[in-house]
Structures are given as structure tokens and as C-alpha cells.
Coordinates of C-alpha atoms in Angstrom, one line a residue:
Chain Y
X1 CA 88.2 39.3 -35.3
X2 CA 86.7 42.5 -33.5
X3 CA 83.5 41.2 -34.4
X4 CA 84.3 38.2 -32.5
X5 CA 85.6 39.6 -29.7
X6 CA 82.2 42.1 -29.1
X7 CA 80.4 38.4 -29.4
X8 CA 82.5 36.8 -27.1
X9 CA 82.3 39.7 -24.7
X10 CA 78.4 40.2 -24.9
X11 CA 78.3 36.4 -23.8
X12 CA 80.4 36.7 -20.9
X13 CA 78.0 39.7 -19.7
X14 CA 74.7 37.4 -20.0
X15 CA 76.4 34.7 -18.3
X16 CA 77.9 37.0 -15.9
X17 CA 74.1 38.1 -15.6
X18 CA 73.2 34.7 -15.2
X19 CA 75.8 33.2 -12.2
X20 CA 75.0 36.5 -10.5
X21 CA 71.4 35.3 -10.0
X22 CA 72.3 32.0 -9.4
X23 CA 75.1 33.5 -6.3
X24 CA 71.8 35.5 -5.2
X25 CA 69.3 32.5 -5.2
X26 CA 72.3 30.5 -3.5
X27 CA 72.5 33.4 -0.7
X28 CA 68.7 33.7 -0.3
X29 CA 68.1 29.9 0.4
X30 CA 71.3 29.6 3.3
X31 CA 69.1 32.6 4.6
X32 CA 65.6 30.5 4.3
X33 CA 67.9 27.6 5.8
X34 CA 69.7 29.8 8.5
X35 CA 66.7 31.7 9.6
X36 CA 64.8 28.5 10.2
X37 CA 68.1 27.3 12.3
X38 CA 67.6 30.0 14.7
X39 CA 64.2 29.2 15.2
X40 CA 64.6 25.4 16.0
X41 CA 68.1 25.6 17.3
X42 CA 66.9 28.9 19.3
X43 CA 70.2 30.6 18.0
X44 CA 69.2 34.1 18.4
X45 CA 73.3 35.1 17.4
X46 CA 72.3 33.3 14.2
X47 CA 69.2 34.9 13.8
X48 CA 71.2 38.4 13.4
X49 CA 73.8 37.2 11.3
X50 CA 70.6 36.3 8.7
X51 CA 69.2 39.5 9.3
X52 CA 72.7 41.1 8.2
X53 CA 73.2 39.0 5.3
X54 CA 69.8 40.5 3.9
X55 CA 71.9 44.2 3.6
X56 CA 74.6 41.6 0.7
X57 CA 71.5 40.6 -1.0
X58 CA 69.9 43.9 -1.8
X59 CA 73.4 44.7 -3.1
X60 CA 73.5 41.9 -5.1
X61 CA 69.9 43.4 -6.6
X62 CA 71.8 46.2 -7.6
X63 CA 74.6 44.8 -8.8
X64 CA 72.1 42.4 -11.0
X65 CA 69.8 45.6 -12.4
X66 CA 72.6 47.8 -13.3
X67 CA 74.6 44.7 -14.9
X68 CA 71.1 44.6 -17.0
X69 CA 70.3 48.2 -17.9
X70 CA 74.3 48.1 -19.0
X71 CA 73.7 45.1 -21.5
X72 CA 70.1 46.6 -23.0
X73 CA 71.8 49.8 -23.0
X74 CA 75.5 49.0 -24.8
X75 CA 74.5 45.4 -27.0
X76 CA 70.9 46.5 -27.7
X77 CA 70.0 42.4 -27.4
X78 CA 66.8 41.5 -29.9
X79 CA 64.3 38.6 -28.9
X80 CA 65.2 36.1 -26.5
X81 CA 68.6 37.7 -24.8
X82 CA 65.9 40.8 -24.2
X83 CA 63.2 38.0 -22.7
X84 CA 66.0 37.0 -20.4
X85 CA 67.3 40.0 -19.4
X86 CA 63.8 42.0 -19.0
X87 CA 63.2 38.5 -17.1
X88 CA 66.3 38.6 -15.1
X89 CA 65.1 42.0 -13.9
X90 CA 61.9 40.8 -12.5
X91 CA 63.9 38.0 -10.7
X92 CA 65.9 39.4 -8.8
X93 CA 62.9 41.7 -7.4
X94 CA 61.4 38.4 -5.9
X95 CA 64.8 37.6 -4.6
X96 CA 65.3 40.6 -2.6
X97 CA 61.4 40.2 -1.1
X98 CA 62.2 36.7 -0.2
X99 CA 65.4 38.1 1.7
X100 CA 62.9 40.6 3.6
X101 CA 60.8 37.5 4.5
X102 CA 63.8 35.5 5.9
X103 CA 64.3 38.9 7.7
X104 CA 61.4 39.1 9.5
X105 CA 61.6 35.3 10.1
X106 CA 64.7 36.1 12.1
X107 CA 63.3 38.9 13.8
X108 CA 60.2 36.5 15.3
X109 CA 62.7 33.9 16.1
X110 CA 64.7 36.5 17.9
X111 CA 61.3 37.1 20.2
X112 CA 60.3 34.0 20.5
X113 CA 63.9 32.6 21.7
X114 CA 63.3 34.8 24.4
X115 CA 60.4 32.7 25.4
X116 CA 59.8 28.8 26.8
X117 CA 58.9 27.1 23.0
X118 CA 55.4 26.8 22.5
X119 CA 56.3 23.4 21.0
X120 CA 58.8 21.0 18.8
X121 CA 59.2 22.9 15.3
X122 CA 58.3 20.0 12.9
X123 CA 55.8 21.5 10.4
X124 CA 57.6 24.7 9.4
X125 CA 61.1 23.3 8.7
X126 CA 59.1 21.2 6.2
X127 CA 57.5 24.2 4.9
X128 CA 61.3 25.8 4.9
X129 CA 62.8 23.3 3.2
X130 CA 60.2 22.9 0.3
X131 CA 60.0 26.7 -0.3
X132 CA 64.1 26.9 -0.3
X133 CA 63.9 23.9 -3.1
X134 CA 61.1 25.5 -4.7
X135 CA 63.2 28.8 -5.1
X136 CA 66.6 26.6 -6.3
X137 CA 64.3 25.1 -8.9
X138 CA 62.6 28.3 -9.9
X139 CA 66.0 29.7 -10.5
X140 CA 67.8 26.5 -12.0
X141 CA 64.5 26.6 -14.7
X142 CA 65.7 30.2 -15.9
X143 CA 69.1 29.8 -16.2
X144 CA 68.2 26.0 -18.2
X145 CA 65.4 26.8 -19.6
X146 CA 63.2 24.1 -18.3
X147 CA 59.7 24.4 -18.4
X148 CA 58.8 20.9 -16.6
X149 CA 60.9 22.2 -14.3
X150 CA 58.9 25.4 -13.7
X151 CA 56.0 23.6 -14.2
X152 CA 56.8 21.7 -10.9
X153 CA 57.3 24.6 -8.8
X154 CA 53.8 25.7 -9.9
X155 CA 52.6 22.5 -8.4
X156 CA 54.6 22.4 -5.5
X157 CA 53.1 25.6 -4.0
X158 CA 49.9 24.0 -3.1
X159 CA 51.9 21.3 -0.6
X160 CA 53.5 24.7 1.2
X161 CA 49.9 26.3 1.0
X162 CA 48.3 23.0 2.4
X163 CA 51.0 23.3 5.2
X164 CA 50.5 27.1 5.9
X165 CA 46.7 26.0 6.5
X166 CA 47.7 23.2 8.4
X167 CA 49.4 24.8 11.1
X168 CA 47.4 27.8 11.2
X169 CA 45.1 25.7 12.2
X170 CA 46.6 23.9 14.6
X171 CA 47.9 27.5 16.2
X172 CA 44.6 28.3 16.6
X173 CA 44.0 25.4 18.8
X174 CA 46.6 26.6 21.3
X175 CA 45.2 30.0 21.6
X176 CA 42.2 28.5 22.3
X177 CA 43.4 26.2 24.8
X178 CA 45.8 28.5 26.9
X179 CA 45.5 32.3 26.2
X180 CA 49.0 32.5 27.5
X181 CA 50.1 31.3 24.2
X182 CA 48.8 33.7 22.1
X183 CA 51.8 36.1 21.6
X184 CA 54.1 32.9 20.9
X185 CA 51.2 31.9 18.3
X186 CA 51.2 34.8 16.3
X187 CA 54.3 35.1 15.9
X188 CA 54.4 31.2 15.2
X189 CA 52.0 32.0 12.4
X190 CA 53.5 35.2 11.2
X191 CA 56.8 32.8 9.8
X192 CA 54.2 30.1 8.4
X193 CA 52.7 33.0 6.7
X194 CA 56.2 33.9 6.0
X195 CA 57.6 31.1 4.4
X196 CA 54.4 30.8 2.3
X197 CA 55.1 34.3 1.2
X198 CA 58.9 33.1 0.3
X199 CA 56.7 30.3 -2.0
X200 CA 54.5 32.2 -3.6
X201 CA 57.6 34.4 -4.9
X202 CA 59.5 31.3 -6.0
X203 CA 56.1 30.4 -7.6
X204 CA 55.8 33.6 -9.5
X205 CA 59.1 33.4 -10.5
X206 CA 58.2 29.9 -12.3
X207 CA 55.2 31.3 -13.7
X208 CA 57.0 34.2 -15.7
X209 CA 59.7 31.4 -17.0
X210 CA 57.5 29.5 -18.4
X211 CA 55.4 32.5 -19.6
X212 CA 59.1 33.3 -21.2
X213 CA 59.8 29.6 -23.0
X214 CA 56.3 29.3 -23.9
X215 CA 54.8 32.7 -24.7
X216 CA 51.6 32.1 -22.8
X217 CA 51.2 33.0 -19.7
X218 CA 49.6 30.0 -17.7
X219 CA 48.4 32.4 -14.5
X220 CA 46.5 34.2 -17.4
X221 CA 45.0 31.4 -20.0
X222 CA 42.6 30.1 -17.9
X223 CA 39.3 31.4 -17.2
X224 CA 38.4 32.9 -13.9
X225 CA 37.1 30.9 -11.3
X226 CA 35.5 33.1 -8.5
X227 CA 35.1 30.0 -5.9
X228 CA 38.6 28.3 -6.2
Chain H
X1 CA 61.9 65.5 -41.5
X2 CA 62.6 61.4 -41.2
X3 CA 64.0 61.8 -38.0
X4 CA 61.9 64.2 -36.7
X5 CA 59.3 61.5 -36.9
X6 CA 60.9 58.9 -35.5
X7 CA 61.2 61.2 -32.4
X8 CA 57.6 61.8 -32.0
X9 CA 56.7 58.3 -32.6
X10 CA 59.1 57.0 -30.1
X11 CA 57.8 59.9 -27.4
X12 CA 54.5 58.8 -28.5
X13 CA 55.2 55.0 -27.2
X14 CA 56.8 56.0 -23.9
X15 CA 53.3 57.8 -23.3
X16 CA 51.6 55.1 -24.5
X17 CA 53.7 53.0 -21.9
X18 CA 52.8 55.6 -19.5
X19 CA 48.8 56.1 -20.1
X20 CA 48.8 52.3 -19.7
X21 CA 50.3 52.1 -16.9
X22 CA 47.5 54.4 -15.3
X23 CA 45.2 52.9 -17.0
X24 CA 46.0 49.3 -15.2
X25 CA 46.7 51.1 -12.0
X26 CA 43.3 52.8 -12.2
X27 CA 41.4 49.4 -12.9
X28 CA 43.3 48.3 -9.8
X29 CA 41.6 51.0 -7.6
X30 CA 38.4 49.5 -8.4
X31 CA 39.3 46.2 -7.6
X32 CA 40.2 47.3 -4.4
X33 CA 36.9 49.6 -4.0
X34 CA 34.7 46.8 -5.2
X35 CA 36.4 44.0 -3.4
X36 CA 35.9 46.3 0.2
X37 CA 32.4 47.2 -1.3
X38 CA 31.1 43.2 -2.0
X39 CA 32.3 42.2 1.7
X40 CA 30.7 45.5 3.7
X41 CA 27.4 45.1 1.6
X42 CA 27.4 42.0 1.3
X43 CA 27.0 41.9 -2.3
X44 CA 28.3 38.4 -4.0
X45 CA 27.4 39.3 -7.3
X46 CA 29.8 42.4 -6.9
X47 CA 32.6 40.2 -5.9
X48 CA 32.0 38.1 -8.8
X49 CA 32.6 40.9 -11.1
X50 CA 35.7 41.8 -9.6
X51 CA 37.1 38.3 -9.8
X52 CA 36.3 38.2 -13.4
X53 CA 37.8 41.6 -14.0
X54 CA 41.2 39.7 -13.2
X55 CA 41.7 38.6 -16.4
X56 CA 41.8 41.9 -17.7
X57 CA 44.4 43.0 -15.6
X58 CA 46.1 40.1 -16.6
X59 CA 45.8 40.9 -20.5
X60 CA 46.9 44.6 -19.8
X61 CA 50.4 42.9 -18.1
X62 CA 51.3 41.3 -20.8
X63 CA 50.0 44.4 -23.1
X64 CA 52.5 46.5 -20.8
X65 CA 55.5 43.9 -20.9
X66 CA 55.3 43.5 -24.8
X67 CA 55.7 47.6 -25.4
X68 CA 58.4 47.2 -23.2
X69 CA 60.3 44.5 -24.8
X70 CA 59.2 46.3 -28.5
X71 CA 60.6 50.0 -27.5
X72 CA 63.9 48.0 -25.8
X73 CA 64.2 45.8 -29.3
X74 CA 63.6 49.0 -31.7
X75 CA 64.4 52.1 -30.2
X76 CA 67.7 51.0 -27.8
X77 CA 66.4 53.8 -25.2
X78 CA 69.3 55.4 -23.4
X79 CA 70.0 56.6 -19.8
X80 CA 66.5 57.8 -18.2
X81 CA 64.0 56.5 -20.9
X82 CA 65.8 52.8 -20.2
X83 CA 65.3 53.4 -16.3
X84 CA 61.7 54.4 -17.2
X85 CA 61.1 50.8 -19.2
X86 CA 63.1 49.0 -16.5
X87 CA 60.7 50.3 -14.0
X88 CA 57.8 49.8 -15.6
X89 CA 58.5 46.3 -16.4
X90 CA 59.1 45.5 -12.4
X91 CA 55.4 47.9 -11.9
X92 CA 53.6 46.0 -13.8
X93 CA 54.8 42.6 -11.5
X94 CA 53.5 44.7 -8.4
X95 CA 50.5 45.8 -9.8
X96 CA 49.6 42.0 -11.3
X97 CA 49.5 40.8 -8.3
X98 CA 47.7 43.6 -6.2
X99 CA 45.2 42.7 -8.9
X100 CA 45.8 39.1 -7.0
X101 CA 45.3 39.8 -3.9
X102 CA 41.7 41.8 -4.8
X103 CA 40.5 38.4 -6.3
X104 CA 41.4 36.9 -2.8
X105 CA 39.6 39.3 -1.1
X106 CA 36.4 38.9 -2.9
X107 CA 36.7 35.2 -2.9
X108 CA 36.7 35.3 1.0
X109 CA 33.7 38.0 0.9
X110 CA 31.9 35.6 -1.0
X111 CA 32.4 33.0 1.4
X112 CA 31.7 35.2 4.3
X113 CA 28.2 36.8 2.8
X114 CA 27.0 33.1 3.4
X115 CA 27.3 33.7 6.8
X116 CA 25.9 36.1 9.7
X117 CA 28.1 39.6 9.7
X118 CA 31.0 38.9 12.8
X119 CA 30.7 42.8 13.2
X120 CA 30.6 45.8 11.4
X121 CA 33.5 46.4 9.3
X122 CA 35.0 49.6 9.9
X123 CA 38.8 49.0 10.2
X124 CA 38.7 46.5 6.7
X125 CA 37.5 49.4 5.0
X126 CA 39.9 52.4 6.1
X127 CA 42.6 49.6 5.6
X128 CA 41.8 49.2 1.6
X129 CA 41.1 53.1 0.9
X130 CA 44.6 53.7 2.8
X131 CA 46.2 51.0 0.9
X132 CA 44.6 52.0 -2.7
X133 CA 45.7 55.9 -2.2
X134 CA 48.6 54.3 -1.7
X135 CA 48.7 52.5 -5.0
X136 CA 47.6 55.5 -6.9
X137 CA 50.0 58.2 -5.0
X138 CA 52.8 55.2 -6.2
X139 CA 52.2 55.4 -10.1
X140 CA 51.7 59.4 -9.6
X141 CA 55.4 59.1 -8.4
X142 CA 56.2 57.2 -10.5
X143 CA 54.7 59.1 -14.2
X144 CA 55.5 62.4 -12.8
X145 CA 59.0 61.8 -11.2
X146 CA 58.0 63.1 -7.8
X147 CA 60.1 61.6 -5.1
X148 CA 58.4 63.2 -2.1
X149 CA 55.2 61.7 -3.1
X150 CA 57.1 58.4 -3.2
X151 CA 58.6 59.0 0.3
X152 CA 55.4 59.8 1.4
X153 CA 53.7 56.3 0.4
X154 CA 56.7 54.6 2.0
X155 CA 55.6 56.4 5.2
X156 CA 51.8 55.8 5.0
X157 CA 52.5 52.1 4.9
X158 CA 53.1 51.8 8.8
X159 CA 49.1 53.6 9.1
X160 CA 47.8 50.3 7.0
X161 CA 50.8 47.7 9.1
X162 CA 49.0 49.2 12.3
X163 CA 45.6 49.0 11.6
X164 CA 46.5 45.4 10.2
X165 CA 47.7 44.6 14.1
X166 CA 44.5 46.2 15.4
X167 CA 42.7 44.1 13.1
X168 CA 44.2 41.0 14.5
X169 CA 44.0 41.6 17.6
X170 CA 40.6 41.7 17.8
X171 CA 39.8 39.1 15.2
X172 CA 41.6 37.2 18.1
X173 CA 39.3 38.6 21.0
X174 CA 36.2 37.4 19.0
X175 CA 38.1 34.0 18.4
X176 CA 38.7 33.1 22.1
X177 CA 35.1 34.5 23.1
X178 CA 33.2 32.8 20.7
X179 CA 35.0 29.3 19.4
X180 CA 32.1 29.6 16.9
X181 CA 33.5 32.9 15.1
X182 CA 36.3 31.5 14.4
X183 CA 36.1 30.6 10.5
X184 CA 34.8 33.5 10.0
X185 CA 37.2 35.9 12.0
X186 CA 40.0 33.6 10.0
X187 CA 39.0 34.6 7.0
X188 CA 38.0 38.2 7.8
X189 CA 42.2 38.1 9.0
X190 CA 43.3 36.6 5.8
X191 CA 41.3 39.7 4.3
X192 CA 43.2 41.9 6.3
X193 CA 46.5 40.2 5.5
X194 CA 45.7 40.7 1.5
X195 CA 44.8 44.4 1.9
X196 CA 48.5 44.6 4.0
X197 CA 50.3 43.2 1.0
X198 CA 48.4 45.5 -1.1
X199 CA 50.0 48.1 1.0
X200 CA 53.4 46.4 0.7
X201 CA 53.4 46.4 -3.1
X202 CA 52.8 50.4 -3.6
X203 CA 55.5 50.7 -1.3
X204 CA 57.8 48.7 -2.8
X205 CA 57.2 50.6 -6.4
X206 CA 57.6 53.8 -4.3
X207 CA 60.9 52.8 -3.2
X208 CA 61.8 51.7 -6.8
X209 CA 60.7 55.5 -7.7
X210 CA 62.9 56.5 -5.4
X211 CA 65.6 54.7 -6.1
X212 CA 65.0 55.8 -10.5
X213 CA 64.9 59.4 -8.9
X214 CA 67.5 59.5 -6.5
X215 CA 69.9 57.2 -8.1
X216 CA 70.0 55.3 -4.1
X217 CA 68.0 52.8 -2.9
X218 CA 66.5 53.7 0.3
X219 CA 65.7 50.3 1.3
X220 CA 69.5 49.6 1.0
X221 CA 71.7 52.2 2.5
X222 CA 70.8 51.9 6.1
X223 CA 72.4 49.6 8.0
X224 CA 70.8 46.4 9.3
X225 CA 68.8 46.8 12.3
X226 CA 68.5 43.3 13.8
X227 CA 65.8 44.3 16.2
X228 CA 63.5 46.5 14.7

């Protein structure tokens, strides 16, 4: 019976582990959601309630590692509970970076609210939007266990990259045009850059859970290729 | 006698763990150095190399993870040698993807050796030694337990944020004077922007340091500043 119950107890810590990072990932995408709000919306009040949010997710960071050190220190786990917990640790680093990037998001939108908009947001709430789903689906292929899953957020990176390029481009063209622009531009580009930031994290995320169900490292199997 | 052994073999693994960690942070160095040193003398062959050197920095992750995970799954480390594997699990993250960012940087100096010099890089170059002291000073920290070196990288990464700025801002003079620059002053940015984030990497292991050290994160305990 006391067996049982140190089983039944060590369960309800990985899974407590486990909705943790799932209450994190849901946090950090209403903050990729919010931030992007305040841009479009030009809700600069919204903007700082993002930017104070970001102080409950590097809590939640801590409340995550120590939860972990506690498990690998008290139940000593052995194989995959360790790949998932060593994994778990690495997670919630990306979260808390993707919280700084919705921070500085805010922070631009903050500036640039001050200002007469450049022009109609259209391209970077697409960008939002796929790098939020990107970071629900890296996190939903932990907790599951899906590598198709993961496997997809690999691939989906390239459409957010694509976009990044896209209207980094088309930024450009406004400089060019008006130099009076310029500050709004950057700044413009600074979230693109941003959001493709908040991607790559969700994207790195994937990689290690597949790296984790798999064993083999897909970022690492392939040879290099110096002009890609 | 028995135990006595055990002791020395499990001391002789956290070293292990340790000298590796060097090891991957010195190979890192060069990456950096070689990257800056294929763009300013324009030498493609050079930036081959370090793309292909990559992989090895790949392979020496995974050698780094799977010591980890062994010395967690046999030894059940306690207290400060668990904090010590913790960390170096999440260091290894940071400095796998500095390795990254290199392989962008001589992937863009390949490009840009095809074409006419913009200018004389003098800025790009400062940037990456500032940014790999950085990564250096960080693992020092972090092997020896020295906080004030950590706090000091923390503080040499708004040097490397400003000269990023400068950078940009006149990438952007050269952009709007000559429309014909402008690929090249792009990707001379995007250079910039990868030696920033190498920067932003050896500052966040120092603040993990810190926070091993000090028991506090000092990313976490000042309040929000929405404005900054």
C-alpha cells in the first residue's frame, strides 16, 4: 500500500510538471495574442498589462525548475520520466524568452501608438497567429508525445520565415520612399523580427521533442549545407 | 575502499561534464572568430569550414546531454551537484544555438564576398570579439561559481545592443543613399542581428549563474518596467 501511494504520488508530480507547462504555454500565447492587439487596436493600456504579465511567466519558470530539480532529486526517475523532466527544463527556458519577445513587442507598440500608423497591420497578425499555434502545438507534442505533431512545427517555421522576409522587404520600400518613415519602420521590423524569434523558439522546442521520442536529433543528422 | 571509489569516479564525471562544457564553449569562440574573420577577409573557404564545424558542435550537445541524463539516472546528485547538471543541460541549449547563429553569419559572408566590400567593417568586428568574451566570461562563471563575472557579462551586453543600433543606423544611411547597397547592407544587418543574439545567449547563461549562485533570479525580482 505505501508502495502505491509513493507511485501514485510521483505521478501526480509529473503531471503536475506537465499542466504547469501547459498553464505557461497557455499564458505566453494570450501574451503573443495581446501584444499583437495593442499593436493593431493601438491599445497602448493593453500593451502594459502584456508587459506585466511577462513578471507571472518568469515565476511560472521558477515554479516549473524547482518542481523539476524536486522530482530528480526525491524519486530519482530512470529513462523516459528523466528525458521528460531534463526536457521539461529546457522548455520552459524557451517559454520565458518568448515572454521577453512579446515584451518588447509591447514596448514598440507602445512607441509606435504614439505615432500616425505607417499602415494597416495585415502581415504580422498572420505571422502572430502562426507563431502562437506553432508554440500551442510544440507544447501539446510534449505533453502527447507526438512526433508528427512536432514534425509540423518544424515545417511551419519556414511560412513565418517567408513572412519575416516578406515584410522586411516591403519596410524597406517605405524607407525608401519617405524617409519620414524610417523610425516607424524599424520598429515595424523589430516585432517581425520579433515574432520570428517567438518561432524559432517554438521550433526548437519541436526539435528537442522529437529528438526526445526518436533519439536522433533531426537539427543534427543531416549533413551541413554551407549555402542553404 | 568501495565507496571511496565511487566518489572519485562520480567527481571524475562532474569534471568531465565540466571540461566539456569548455571544451564546446571554446569551439564556439572560434566559430565566432572565424565567421568575423571569413566576412572581413573575405575568405569563403574559411566560412565553409566553420559551417561544417557545426556538426561538431552539434555531436558535443548531445555528448553533454547524455552525461547529464547518465549522472542524473546513476548517481541521484543532490542539492548543488543537481543545480550544476540542471544548468548545464539549459548551457548547452544556449551554446547549440550560438553555434547557430555563427553558421548564419558565414552563410551571409559567403554571399557577401561575391560582391564589392559596402565598407570597411570595423563595428561587425568589435561586435563579435565583445559578444565571444562574453560567451567565454559566461562558462568562466559558470565552472568557477563566480557571480561578479556573471553580473559583469549581464552588463557588457548593452556595449554589443548599442553598437548593434549604430550598426543599423548606418546600414540604413547607405540604404537610402545608394538603392543599390541595399542587399548587401541587408544582409550585413542580419549579420549584426546574429552577432546581438550571440550576445543575448551568454547573457542569459550569466543570469542562470546568477541565479544557481544567488539562489534569485535577477531577471525576475524587479518589477515590470513598461517603458524601458
Amino acid at each position: 500500500m505505501e508502495k502505491e501511494h509513493i507511485f501514485k504520488q510521483y505521478d501526480a508530480e509529473l503531471n503536475d510538471i506537465r499542466s504547469k507547462l501547459l498553464e505557461m504555454g497557455g499564458r505566453v500565447e494570450k501574451m503573443i495574442a495581446d501584444a499583437m492587439k495593442a499593436l493593431v487596436e493601438r491599445d497602448s493600456d493593453l500593451a502594459r498589462r502584456t508587459i506585466a504579465i511577462d513578471h507571472e511567466i518568469n515565476h511560472l519558470e521558477m515554479e516549473i525548475d524547482e518542481k523539476c530539480l524536486q522530482v530528480l532529486a526525491l524519486r530519482q526517475p530512470a529513462a523516459r520520466d528523466l528525458r521528460f523532466i531534463t526536457l521539461a527544463l529546457k522548455i520552459v527556458t524557451d517559454l520565458e524568452r518568448i515572454g521577453d519577445q512579446c515584451t518588447s513587442v509591447a514596448k514598440r507598440a507602445i512607441e509606435l501608438n504614439d505615432e500616425p500608423p505607417l499602415k494597416p497591420y495585415i502581415d504580422l497578425p498572420r505571422m502572430a497567429t502562426c507563431a502562437s499555434v506553432m508554440v500551442k502545438e510544440s507544447l501539446d507534442a510534449f505533453v502527447r508525445g507526438d512526433a508528427d505533431l512536432a514534425i509540423k512545427v518544424c515545417r511551419d517555421d519556414q511560412f513565418v520565415d517567408d513572412l519575416n522576409e516578406q515584410i522586411q522587404r516591403e519596410l524597406l520600400t517605405f524607407m525608401i520612399e519617405d524617409p519620414s518613415s524610417i523610425s516607424r519602420a524599424i520598429k515595424l521590423n523589430y516585432i517581425s523580427k520579433c515574432l520570428e524569434r517567438i518561432a524559432d523558439h517554438a521550433t526548437n522546442v519541436a526539435e528537442m521533442v522529437i529528438f526526445m521520442l526518436k533519439g536522433k536529433d533531426i537539427r543534427h543528422t543531416a549533413p551541413p549545407t554551407p549555402l542553404s
